[in-house]
Amino acid sequence: LNQKWPNRLMFVRHAESESNAHGIDHRDSELSSKGMKQCEKLNQYVTKAYIKPDLIIISPMKSLILQNHEDQ
């Protein structure tokens, strides 16, 4: 096969959402301010480690869409 296979697989759990911060079991809420800071730290790590993903798969949840959009 001449197909290029990834040599690294990275799983990232979602950042803290407003519902997580308040102990509410709601699956689709915006990121909390702590969650936004967590996204910033992840972005810094990925940038510093020179990680350039070939593919990003995300959930349609609001917090994850915002997280991915802000990192672009």
Short mmCIF file of C-alpha atoms in Angstrom, two decimals:
data_model
loop_
_atom_site.label_atom_id
_atom_site.label_comp_id
_atom_site.label_asym_id
_atom_site.label_seq_id
_atom_site.Cartn_x
_atom_site.Cartn_y
_atom_site.Cartn_z
CA LEU A 1 0.00 0.00 0.00
CA ASN A 2 1.18 3.50 -0.81
CA GLN A 3 -1.23 5.09 1.62
CA LYS A 4 0.27 7.28 4.35
CA TRP A 5 -0.88 6.08 7.77
CA PRO A 6 -0.77 8.30 10.84
CA ASN A 7 2.00 7.56 13.27
CA ARG A 8 0.27 9.30 16.16
CA LEU A 9 -3.26 9.15 17.49
CA MET A 10 -4.42 11.80 19.93
CA PHE A 11 -7.64 11.72 21.98
CA VAL A 12 -8.76 14.91 23.68
CA ARG A 13 -11.72 15.07 26.01
CA HIS A 14 -13.90 18.16 25.81
CA ALA A 15 -13.08 21.18 27.93
CA GLU A 16 -15.26 22.15 30.88
CA SER A 17 -18.74 23.29 29.89
CA GLU A 18 -21.09 25.54 31.84
CA SER A 19 -23.19 22.53 32.83
CA ASN A 20 -20.07 20.66 34.07
CA ALA A 21 -19.07 23.68 36.15
CA HIS A 22 -22.47 23.75 37.86
CA GLY A 23 -22.83 19.98 38.30
CA ILE A 24 -25.75 19.78 35.88
CA ASP A 25 -26.16 16.75 33.62
CA HIS A 26 -26.72 18.61 30.35
CA ARG A 27 -24.93 17.34 27.28
CA ASP A 28 -24.94 20.40 25.03
CA SER A 29 -23.88 23.64 26.71
CA GLU A 30 -21.36 26.37 26.06
CA LEU A 31 -17.82 26.30 27.44
CA SER A 32 -17.20 27.83 30.85
CA SER A 33 -14.42 30.39 31.33
CA LYS A 34 -12.28 27.55 32.73
CA GLY A 35 -13.11 25.53 29.60
CA MET A 36 -11.95 28.40 27.39
CA LYS A 37 -8.64 28.51 29.30
CA GLN A 38 -8.30 24.75 28.86
CA CYS A 39 -8.72 25.22 25.10
CA GLU A 40 -6.03 27.89 25.10
CA LYS A 41 -3.63 25.55 26.95
CA LEU A 42 -4.34 22.73 24.53
CA ASN A 43 -3.72 25.04 21.58
CA GLN A 44 -0.40 26.13 23.11
CA TYR A 45 0.64 22.50 23.65
CA VAL A 46 -0.27 21.44 20.12
CA THR A 47 1.51 24.46 18.64
CA LYS A 48 4.64 23.97 20.76
CA ALA A 49 4.78 20.25 19.94
CA TYR A 50 4.42 21.04 16.21
CA ILE A 51 1.44 18.73 15.92
CA LYS A 52 -0.29 19.21 12.58
CA PRO A 53 -3.23 16.79 12.41
CA ASP A 54 -4.22 15.22 9.11
CA LEU A 55 -7.72 14.61 10.38
CA ILE A 56 -9.85 16.01 13.21
CA ILE A 57 -13.08 14.28 14.17
CA ILE A 58 -15.35 16.17 16.54
CA SER A 59 -18.77 15.82 18.11
CA PRO A 60 -21.62 18.13 17.04
CA MET A 61 -21.89 19.38 20.64
CA LYS A 62 -21.75 23.19 21.00
CA SER A 63 -18.72 23.16 23.29
CA LEU A 64 -16.68 21.06 20.87
CA ILE A 65 -17.64 23.04 17.79
CA LEU A 66 -16.65 26.27 19.53
CA GLN A 67 -13.41 24.68 20.74
CA ASN A 68 -12.47 23.55 17.22
CA HIS A 69 -13.47 26.87 15.62
CA GLU A 70 -11.43 28.91 18.09
CA ASP A 71 -8.35 26.75 17.46
CA GLN A 72 -8.40 27.37 13.69
#
